[in-house]
Amino acid sequence: MNSKLPQAGTTIFTVMSTLAREHNAVNVSQGFPDYEPTAELLELANKYLLGGYNQYAPMPGAPALRETISQLVTHCYGATPDPDKNITITAGATQALYTAIATLVHPGDEVIVLEPAYDCYVPAILVHGGVPVYSRLREPDFSVDWQDVKQKITKRTRAIIVNTPHNPTGAVFSAADLQTLAELVSDYGIYVISDEVYEHMVFDDRPHASVHRHAVLRDHAIVVSSFGKTVHATGWKIGYICAPEKLTTEIRKIHQFLVFAVNHPLQLALAEYLRVPEHYTHIHAFYQRKRDLLRRELADSRLKLLPCAGSYFQLVDYSAIAQERDTDLAVRLTKENKLATIPLSVFYHDQHDPHLLRICFAKQDATIKKAAEILRGL
Ligand SMILES: Cc1ncc(COP(=O)(O)O)c(C=O)c1O
């Protein structure tokens, strides 16, 4: 068998969650909540499951959900995407990103990937014959080195993938980052794939620097988001793509043969639930409180806390405690201390290891406190 992804194994998230179960460890590794969506949303799911909506949804997504997304984007960012021409419902952000990459990347095309990077971008580039070109985010704040990005643009560069708020570092873009990105796009004619799945989790009264806010970027970008994060239902795997009409036409050609259509009753439940802006406008406060709880609990530990401006991940620097590789430490912590985290090096193609672990704080307060107690004991 001539593998298309010879390097790919089981993702670190599956590895660490499996290890956590085997060792009965507190699991702050994989990014999913250990609490349920609201009762109201579950009741809506029930209503549509029992209400005769169990056959295929329309290929681009239920019109009601596309309408709700258009209203959400207007409410949050002031843009007015057309539900018919710009919005496509996908099976989570993973399928959205795969479809976006499949749409843009031809064999030999280069795609700029900012590292550390979420793990589904590069395999999709490789499967389509593309070439990932890496630019490292600057430590310790994990800001983009735009000079480096610029130097890496060639005639073959087709796209750049950006992610704000950022998994795994919790860094966020500023308006200046958007402006610089817009200048690159205009100067070099490249596309942007903007992964904004944590769009409602930006803290300390900062606005989310969404590509939706920037007219130049909107015309050259495929924006991806996911409801899994926003409504505490990562298992529903429903997300969306927002793109200019010409790109949407091409995106849907691929989408229709990849999944054709996405879970119909749950799309309708989300459409009705998210028509109420309060169901997404309070999410940042909900997670900011959890971030602050974790940081308070770790304040007198020997770990150094890196800034966390968004997402539901906190990075901790363990160099005062251990000098071993982060992957070794993460496994040892799970087995010996009963705490599962994610080592940062797995997000780099060259396993760069700045001695950082990622902690997910989308957890009940009791789980956060238990995790912090273990970490304080190190
Ligand atoms: C940055 C980022 N992009 C995409 C995804 C995938 O989202 P989904 O579960 O909707 O496929 C995740 C999930 O953790 C993520 O963190």
Short mmCIF file of C-alpha atoms and ligand atoms in Angstrom, two decimals:
data_model
loop_
_atom_site.label_atom_id
_atom_site.label_comp_id
_atom_site.label_asym_id
_atom_site.label_seq_id
_atom_site.Cartn_x
_atom_site.Cartn_y
_atom_site.Cartn_z
CA MET A 1 0.00 0.00 0.00
CA ASN A 2 1.41 3.35 -1.04
CA SER A 3 0.18 5.45 1.90
CA LYS A 4 -0.88 9.04 1.24
CA LEU A 5 -0.10 9.88 4.87
CA PRO A 6 2.85 7.67 5.82
CA GLN A 7 3.68 9.76 8.91
CA ALA A 8 0.16 9.89 10.35
CA GLY A 9 -0.64 7.85 13.42
CA THR A 10 -3.42 8.11 15.99
CA THR A 11 -3.95 11.74 17.04
CA ILE A 12 -2.49 12.82 20.38
CA PHE A 13 -6.01 13.68 21.58
CA THR A 14 -7.15 10.07 21.22
CA VAL A 15 -3.88 8.77 22.68
CA MET A 16 -4.10 10.95 25.80
CA SER A 17 -7.83 10.43 26.37
CA THR A 18 -7.35 6.64 26.08
CA LEU A 19 -4.41 6.77 28.50
CA ALA A 20 -6.48 8.94 30.88
CA ARG A 21 -9.27 6.33 30.90
CA GLU A 22 -6.83 3.44 31.40
CA HIS A 23 -5.23 5.15 34.41
CA ASN A 24 -8.40 6.73 35.76
CA ALA A 25 -6.76 10.15 35.44
CA VAL A 26 -8.33 13.61 35.60
CA ASN A 27 -8.63 14.48 31.93
CA VAL A 28 -7.81 18.07 30.96
CA SER A 29 -6.20 16.94 27.71
CA GLN A 30 -8.68 16.73 24.84
CA GLY A 31 -10.69 19.88 24.12
CA PHE A 32 -14.23 18.96 25.06
CA PRO A 33 -16.46 19.98 27.97
CA ASP A 34 -17.29 17.54 30.76
CA TYR A 35 -20.74 19.15 31.03
CA GLU A 36 -23.84 19.06 28.87
CA PRO A 37 -25.40 21.57 26.46
CA THR A 38 -28.26 23.57 28.03
CA ALA A 39 -31.58 21.82 28.69
CA GLU A 40 -33.21 24.26 26.26
CA LEU A 41 -30.99 23.13 23.40
CA LEU A 42 -31.52 19.45 24.23
CA GLU A 43 -35.29 20.02 24.25
CA LEU A 44 -35.06 21.64 20.83
CA ALA A 45 -33.04 18.65 19.57
CA ASN A 46 -35.79 16.40 20.90
CA LYS A 47 -38.48 18.53 19.27
CA TYR A 48 -36.91 18.22 15.82
CA LEU A 49 -35.96 14.54 16.23
CA LEU A 50 -39.58 13.72 17.06
CA GLY A 51 -41.05 16.28 14.68
CA GLY A 52 -40.50 14.58 11.33
CA TYR A 53 -37.15 16.07 10.26
CA ASN A 54 -35.16 12.84 10.00
CA GLN A 55 -34.48 12.75 6.26
CA TYR A 56 -31.71 14.49 4.29
CA ALA A 57 -31.24 18.20 4.84
CA PRO A 58 -30.73 20.36 1.73
CA MET A 59 -27.14 19.94 0.44
CA PRO A 60 -25.81 23.40 1.48
CA GLY A 61 -27.51 23.14 4.90
CA ALA A 62 -30.95 23.84 6.36
CA PRO A 63 -32.04 27.33 5.20
CA ALA A 64 -33.10 28.21 8.78
CA LEU A 65 -29.58 27.55 10.11
CA ARG A 66 -27.89 29.45 7.29
CA GLU A 67 -30.23 32.38 8.04
CA THR A 68 -29.36 32.21 11.76
CA ILE A 69 -25.62 32.18 10.95
CA SER A 70 -26.02 35.21 8.72
CA GLN A 71 -27.75 37.04 11.61
CA LEU A 72 -25.02 35.92 14.05
CA VAL A 73 -22.26 37.23 11.77
CA THR A 74 -24.10 40.54 11.38
CA HIS A 75 -24.69 40.81 15.12
CA CYS A 76 -21.09 40.01 16.07
CA TYR A 77 -19.04 41.47 13.21
CA GLY A 78 -21.25 43.77 11.13
CA ALA A 79 -20.89 41.76 7.90
CA THR A 80 -23.94 40.51 6.00
CA PRO A 81 -23.23 37.13 4.36
CA ASP A 82 -25.99 35.84 2.09
CA PRO A 83 -27.31 32.50 3.41
CA ASP A 84 -27.72 31.17 -0.15
CA LYS A 85 -24.55 32.48 -1.73
CA ASN A 86 -22.01 32.45 1.11
CA ILE A 87 -22.86 29.93 3.84
CA THR A 88 -22.51 26.12 3.79
CA ILE A 89 -23.21 23.83 6.76
CA THR A 90 -20.57 21.16 7.38
CA ALA A 91 -19.99 18.12 9.58
CA GLY A 92 -17.96 20.13 12.08
CA ALA A 93 -15.01 22.39 11.41
CA THR A 94 -12.86 19.39 10.49
CA GLN A 95 -14.89 18.70 7.36
CA ALA A 96 -15.11 22.42 6.67
CA LEU A 97 -11.33 22.76 6.77
CA TYR A 98 -10.81 19.63 4.67
CA THR A 99 -13.27 20.92 2.09
CA ALA A 100 -11.67 24.38 2.07
CA ILE A 101 -8.23 22.87 1.51
CA ALA A 102 -9.54 20.46 -1.14
CA THR A 103 -11.13 23.41 -2.94
CA LEU A 104 -8.00 25.54 -3.04
CA VAL A 105 -5.02 23.21 -3.16
CA HIS A 106 -3.73 21.66 -6.40
CA PRO A 107 -0.65 19.41 -6.52
CA GLY A 108 2.49 21.45 -5.88
CA ASP A 109 0.66 24.39 -4.31
CA GLU A 110 2.20 25.74 -1.13
CA VAL A 111 0.14 26.55 1.96
CA ILE A 112 1.56 28.58 4.83
CA VAL A 113 0.89 26.98 8.21
CA LEU A 114 1.60 28.87 11.43
CA GLU A 115 3.07 26.58 14.08
CA PRO A 116 2.15 25.31 16.60
CA ALA A 117 -0.87 24.30 14.50
CA TYR A 118 -4.06 22.32 15.09
CA ASP A 119 -3.47 18.87 13.71
CA CYS A 120 -5.98 18.53 10.86
CA TYR A 121 -4.56 21.17 8.50
CA VAL A 122 -1.38 19.50 7.27
CA PRO A 123 -2.79 16.03 6.48
CA ALA A 124 -5.48 17.63 4.29
CA ILE A 125 -2.83 19.67 2.45
CA LEU A 126 -0.69 16.56 1.88
CA VAL A 127 -3.58 14.39 0.65
CA HIS A 128 -4.22 16.98 -2.06
CA GLY A 129 -0.57 17.06 -3.16
CA GLY A 130 0.08 20.42 -1.50
CA VAL A 131 3.23 21.49 0.30
CA PRO A 132 2.96 22.86 3.85
CA VAL A 133 5.36 25.77 4.44
CA TYR A 134 5.86 26.42 8.15
CA SER A 135 6.24 29.72 9.96
CA ARG A 136 6.78 29.53 13.71
CA LEU A 137 4.74 31.75 16.01
CA ARG A 138 6.97 33.86 18.27
CA GLU A 139 7.39 32.70 21.85
CA PRO A 140 6.37 33.44 24.52
CA ASP A 141 3.24 35.28 23.30
CA PHE A 142 2.83 33.18 20.12
CA SER A 143 2.28 36.21 17.91
CA VAL A 144 2.70 35.90 14.15
CA ASP A 145 6.12 36.75 12.72
CA TRP A 146 4.69 38.53 9.67
CA GLN A 147 8.15 39.27 8.29
CA ASP A 148 8.89 35.54 8.26
CA VAL A 149 5.50 34.81 6.66
CA LYS A 150 6.21 37.37 3.94
CA GLN A 151 9.59 35.85 3.20
CA LYS A 152 8.00 32.43 2.78
CA ILE A 153 5.50 33.53 0.13
CA THR A 154 6.47 32.29 -3.35
CA LYS A 155 4.79 32.02 -6.76
CA ARG A 156 3.41 28.66 -5.63
CA THR A 157 1.78 29.99 -2.45
CA ARG A 158 -1.94 29.39 -2.69
CA ALA A 159 -3.18 30.06 0.82
CA ILE A 160 -2.36 30.78 4.44
CA ILE A 161 -4.21 29.11 7.31
CA VAL A 162 -4.81 31.28 10.37
CA ASN A 163 -6.52 30.38 13.64
CA THR A 164 -7.76 32.92 16.18
CA PRO A 165 -8.39 32.37 19.07
CA HIS A 166 -5.61 29.87 18.79
CA ASN A 167 -5.48 26.21 19.70
CA PRO A 168 -3.16 25.23 21.42
CA THR A 169 -1.73 28.55 22.73
CA GLY A 170 -4.74 30.74 23.58
CA ALA A 171 -3.23 33.64 21.59
CA VAL A 172 -5.56 35.95 19.64
CA PHE A 173 -5.15 38.21 16.62
CA SER A 174 -5.33 42.00 16.94
CA ALA A 175 -6.86 44.38 14.41
CA ALA A 176 -3.26 45.09 13.29
CA ASP A 177 -2.77 41.37 12.50
CA LEU A 178 -5.89 41.46 10.31
CA GLN A 179 -4.60 44.55 8.54
CA THR A 180 -1.19 42.96 7.85
CA LEU A 181 -2.88 39.80 6.63
CA ALA A 182 -5.08 41.89 4.32
CA GLU A 183 -2.00 43.60 2.87
CA LEU A 184 -0.35 40.23 2.14
CA VAL A 185 -3.53 38.98 0.50
CA SER A 186 -3.77 42.07 -1.71
CA ASP A 187 -0.07 42.15 -2.57
CA TYR A 188 0.35 38.46 -3.38
CA GLY A 189 -3.16 37.28 -4.37
CA ILE A 190 -3.28 34.42 -1.89
CA TYR A 191 -6.34 33.03 -0.09
CA VAL A 192 -6.93 32.88 3.64
CA ILE A 193 -8.45 29.92 5.45
CA SER A 194 -9.51 31.33 8.81
CA ASP A 195 -10.26 28.81 11.53
CA GLU A 196 -12.45 30.67 14.02
CA VAL A 197 -14.01 27.80 15.99
CA TYR A 198 -13.32 29.62 19.29
CA GLU A 199 -14.86 32.87 17.97
CA HIS A 200 -17.02 33.37 21.09
CA MET A 201 -14.15 32.84 23.54
CA VAL A 202 -12.09 36.04 23.55
CA PHE A 203 -11.45 37.46 27.01
CA ASP A 204 -10.81 40.71 28.88
CA ASP A 205 -13.23 42.81 26.79
CA ARG A 206 -11.24 42.39 23.59
CA PRO A 207 -13.20 42.01 20.36
CA HIS A 208 -12.68 38.85 18.32
CA ALA A 209 -10.52 39.85 15.33
CA SER A 210 -12.65 37.97 12.83
CA VAL A 211 -11.90 37.99 9.13
CA HIS A 212 -15.62 38.84 8.77
CA ARG A 213 -14.78 42.35 10.04
CA HIS A 214 -12.37 43.15 7.21
CA ALA A 215 -13.77 43.87 3.73
CA VAL A 216 -10.58 42.97 1.82
CA LEU A 217 -10.14 39.74 3.74
CA ARG A 218 -13.79 38.74 3.37
CA ASP A 219 -13.33 38.71 -0.41
CA HIS A 220 -10.33 36.37 -0.20
CA ALA A 221 -11.17 34.17 2.76
CA ILE A 222 -12.88 30.97 3.70
CA VAL A 223 -14.03 31.40 7.30
CA VAL A 224 -14.63 28.21 9.26
CA SER A 225 -16.45 27.84 12.57
CA SER A 226 -18.05 25.10 14.65
CA PHE A 227 -21.07 24.96 16.94
CA GLY A 228 -19.43 22.21 19.01
CA LYS A 229 -17.43 24.76 21.00
CA THR A 230 -20.14 27.42 21.27
CA VAL A 231 -22.96 25.24 22.62
CA HIS A 232 -20.93 22.60 24.52
CA ALA A 233 -21.81 19.87 22.01
CA THR A 234 -18.58 18.78 20.34
CA GLY A 235 -20.20 15.41 19.63
CA TRP A 236 -22.78 16.93 17.30
CA LYS A 237 -20.11 17.76 14.72
CA ILE A 238 -21.88 20.63 13.00
CA GLY A 239 -20.00 23.65 11.72
CA TYR A 240 -20.03 26.02 8.81
CA ILE A 241 -18.08 27.71 6.06
CA CYS A 242 -18.58 31.32 5.06
CA ALA A 243 -16.96 32.30 1.75
CA PRO A 244 -17.40 34.60 -1.26
CA GLU A 245 -19.92 33.35 -3.84
CA LYS A 246 -17.36 32.16 -6.42
CA LEU A 247 -15.53 30.12 -3.80
CA THR A 248 -18.79 28.82 -2.32
CA THR A 249 -19.74 27.38 -5.71
CA GLU A 250 -16.49 25.41 -5.81
CA ILE A 251 -16.68 24.48 -2.11
CA ARG A 252 -20.17 23.01 -2.58
CA LYS A 253 -19.04 20.91 -5.56
CA ILE A 254 -16.69 19.11 -3.16
CA HIS A 255 -18.99 19.25 -0.11
CA GLN A 256 -21.80 17.47 -1.97
CA PHE A 257 -19.61 14.45 -2.71
CA LEU A 258 -17.87 14.40 0.66
CA VAL A 259 -20.95 14.42 2.95
CA PHE A 260 -23.76 15.71 0.72
CA ALA A 261 -25.71 16.98 3.75
CA VAL A 262 -25.36 17.23 7.52
CA ASN A 263 -27.54 16.01 10.45
CA HIS A 264 -30.91 17.61 9.74
CA PRO A 265 -32.79 17.71 13.09
CA LEU A 266 -29.77 19.05 14.96
CA GLN A 267 -29.26 21.79 12.36
CA LEU A 268 -32.83 22.91 13.00
CA ALA A 269 -32.34 22.81 16.77
CA LEU A 270 -29.22 24.99 16.44
CA ALA A 271 -31.04 27.36 14.08
CA GLU A 272 -33.79 28.02 16.63
CA TYR A 273 -31.46 28.14 19.65
CA LEU A 274 -28.93 30.56 18.18
CA ARG A 275 -31.59 32.92 16.94
CA VAL A 276 -31.36 34.25 20.51
CA PRO A 277 -28.06 36.21 20.67
CA GLU A 278 -27.76 35.68 24.46
CA HIS A 279 -27.04 32.04 23.68
CA TYR A 280 -23.67 33.00 22.23
CA THR A 281 -22.89 36.46 23.61
CA HIS A 282 -22.30 35.21 27.18
CA ILE A 283 -19.91 32.39 26.24
CA HIS A 284 -16.77 34.52 26.64
CA ALA A 285 -17.75 35.42 30.22
CA PHE A 286 -18.50 31.76 31.01
CA TYR A 287 -15.02 30.70 29.88
CA GLN A 288 -13.19 33.74 31.26
CA ARG A 289 -14.44 32.74 34.72
CA LYS A 290 -13.10 29.22 34.19
CA ARG A 291 -9.76 30.54 32.93
CA ASP A 292 -9.48 32.81 35.98
CA LEU A 293 -10.37 29.96 38.33
CA LEU A 294 -7.63 27.77 36.84
CA ARG A 295 -5.06 30.58 36.96
CA ARG A 296 -5.93 31.43 40.58
CA GLU A 297 -5.68 27.78 41.57
CA LEU A 298 -2.24 27.52 39.93
CA ALA A 299 -0.91 30.89 41.17
CA ASP A 300 1.29 29.37 43.89
CA SER A 301 2.39 26.31 41.88
CA ARG A 302 5.88 25.98 40.38
CA LEU A 303 4.42 26.19 36.88
CA LYS A 304 4.69 29.40 34.86
CA LEU A 305 1.37 30.42 33.35
CA LEU A 306 1.52 31.85 29.85
CA PRO A 307 -0.99 34.56 28.84
CA CYS A 308 -4.35 33.20 27.67
CA ALA A 309 -6.42 35.76 25.74
CA GLY A 310 -8.90 33.34 24.17
CA SER A 311 -9.96 29.73 23.39
CA TYR A 312 -10.37 27.25 26.27
CA PHE A 313 -6.71 26.31 26.60
CA GLN A 314 -4.08 27.41 29.10
CA LEU A 315 -0.37 26.75 28.48
CA VAL A 316 1.92 26.09 31.44
CA ASP A 317 5.73 26.13 31.41
CA TYR A 318 7.12 23.27 33.49
CA SER A 319 10.85 24.02 33.16
CA ALA A 320 11.18 24.76 36.92
CA ILE A 321 9.96 21.23 37.66
CA ALA A 322 11.37 18.89 35.01
CA GLN A 323 13.75 18.89 32.06
CA GLU A 324 12.36 15.86 30.22
CA ARG A 325 10.58 16.01 26.86
CA ASP A 326 7.00 17.22 27.09
CA THR A 327 5.64 13.98 25.59
CA ASP A 328 7.46 11.92 28.25
CA LEU A 329 6.23 14.20 31.02
CA ALA A 330 2.62 14.10 29.77
CA VAL A 331 2.64 10.29 29.79
CA ARG A 332 4.35 10.14 33.20
CA LEU A 333 1.89 12.64 34.71
CA THR A 334 -1.02 10.55 33.44
CA LYS A 335 0.34 7.27 34.82
CA GLU A 336 1.91 8.45 38.07
CA ASN A 337 -0.05 11.58 39.02
CA LYS A 338 -3.36 10.68 37.37
CA LEU A 339 -3.56 13.87 35.30
CA ALA A 340 -3.81 13.90 31.49
CA THR A 341 -2.62 17.01 29.60
CA ILE A 342 -1.40 17.63 26.03
CA PRO A 343 2.30 18.22 25.26
CA LEU A 344 2.86 21.23 22.99
CA SER A 345 5.51 19.60 20.77
CA VAL A 346 2.89 17.49 18.98
CA PHE A 347 1.64 20.68 17.30
CA TYR A 348 5.02 21.21 15.56
CA HIS A 349 6.13 19.23 12.48
CA ASP A 350 9.68 19.08 13.90
CA GLN A 351 8.57 18.30 17.48
CA HIS A 352 9.95 21.61 18.76
CA ASP A 353 9.65 21.37 22.54
CA PRO A 354 9.54 24.61 24.57
CA HIS A 355 8.59 22.59 27.71
CA LEU A 356 4.93 23.55 27.70
CA LEU A 357 1.79 21.55 28.47
CA ARG A 358 -1.73 22.46 27.31
CA ILE A 359 -4.56 22.32 29.82
CA CYS A 360 -8.19 22.44 28.69
CA PHE A 361 -10.38 24.43 31.08
CA ALA A 362 -13.71 23.58 29.41
CA LYS A 363 -14.32 21.50 32.51
CA GLN A 364 -16.53 21.58 35.58
CA ASP A 365 -15.08 23.71 38.38
CA ALA A 366 -14.51 20.56 40.43
CA THR A 367 -12.42 19.04 37.60
CA ILE A 368 -10.39 22.27 37.26
CA LYS A 369 -9.74 22.30 41.02
CA LYS A 370 -8.73 18.62 41.05
CA ALA A 371 -6.33 19.16 38.12
CA ALA A 372 -4.84 22.24 39.81
CA GLU A 373 -4.35 20.36 43.09
CA ILE A 374 -2.31 17.70 41.27
CA LEU A 375 -0.27 20.35 39.46
CA ARG A 376 0.39 22.28 42.69
CA GLY A 377 1.84 19.09 44.14
CA LEU A 378 4.56 18.85 41.47
C1 LIG B 1 -8.61 25.00 16.15
C2 LIG B 1 -9.60 23.93 15.86
N1 LIG B 1 -10.07 23.81 14.61
C3 LIG B 1 -10.97 22.85 14.29
C4 LIG B 1 -11.44 21.97 15.25
C5 LIG B 1 -12.42 20.90 14.84
O1 LIG B 1 -13.72 21.24 15.17
P1 LIG B 1 -14.91 20.19 14.97
O2 LIG B 1 -14.96 19.33 16.19
O3 LIG B 1 -16.13 21.03 14.81
O4 LIG B 1 -14.62 19.39 13.75
C6 LIG B 1 -10.98 22.06 16.56
C7 LIG B 1 -11.44 21.11 17.58
O5 LIG B 1 -10.89 20.99 18.65
C8 LIG B 1 -10.02 23.07 16.87
O6 LIG B 1 -9.54 23.20 18.11
#
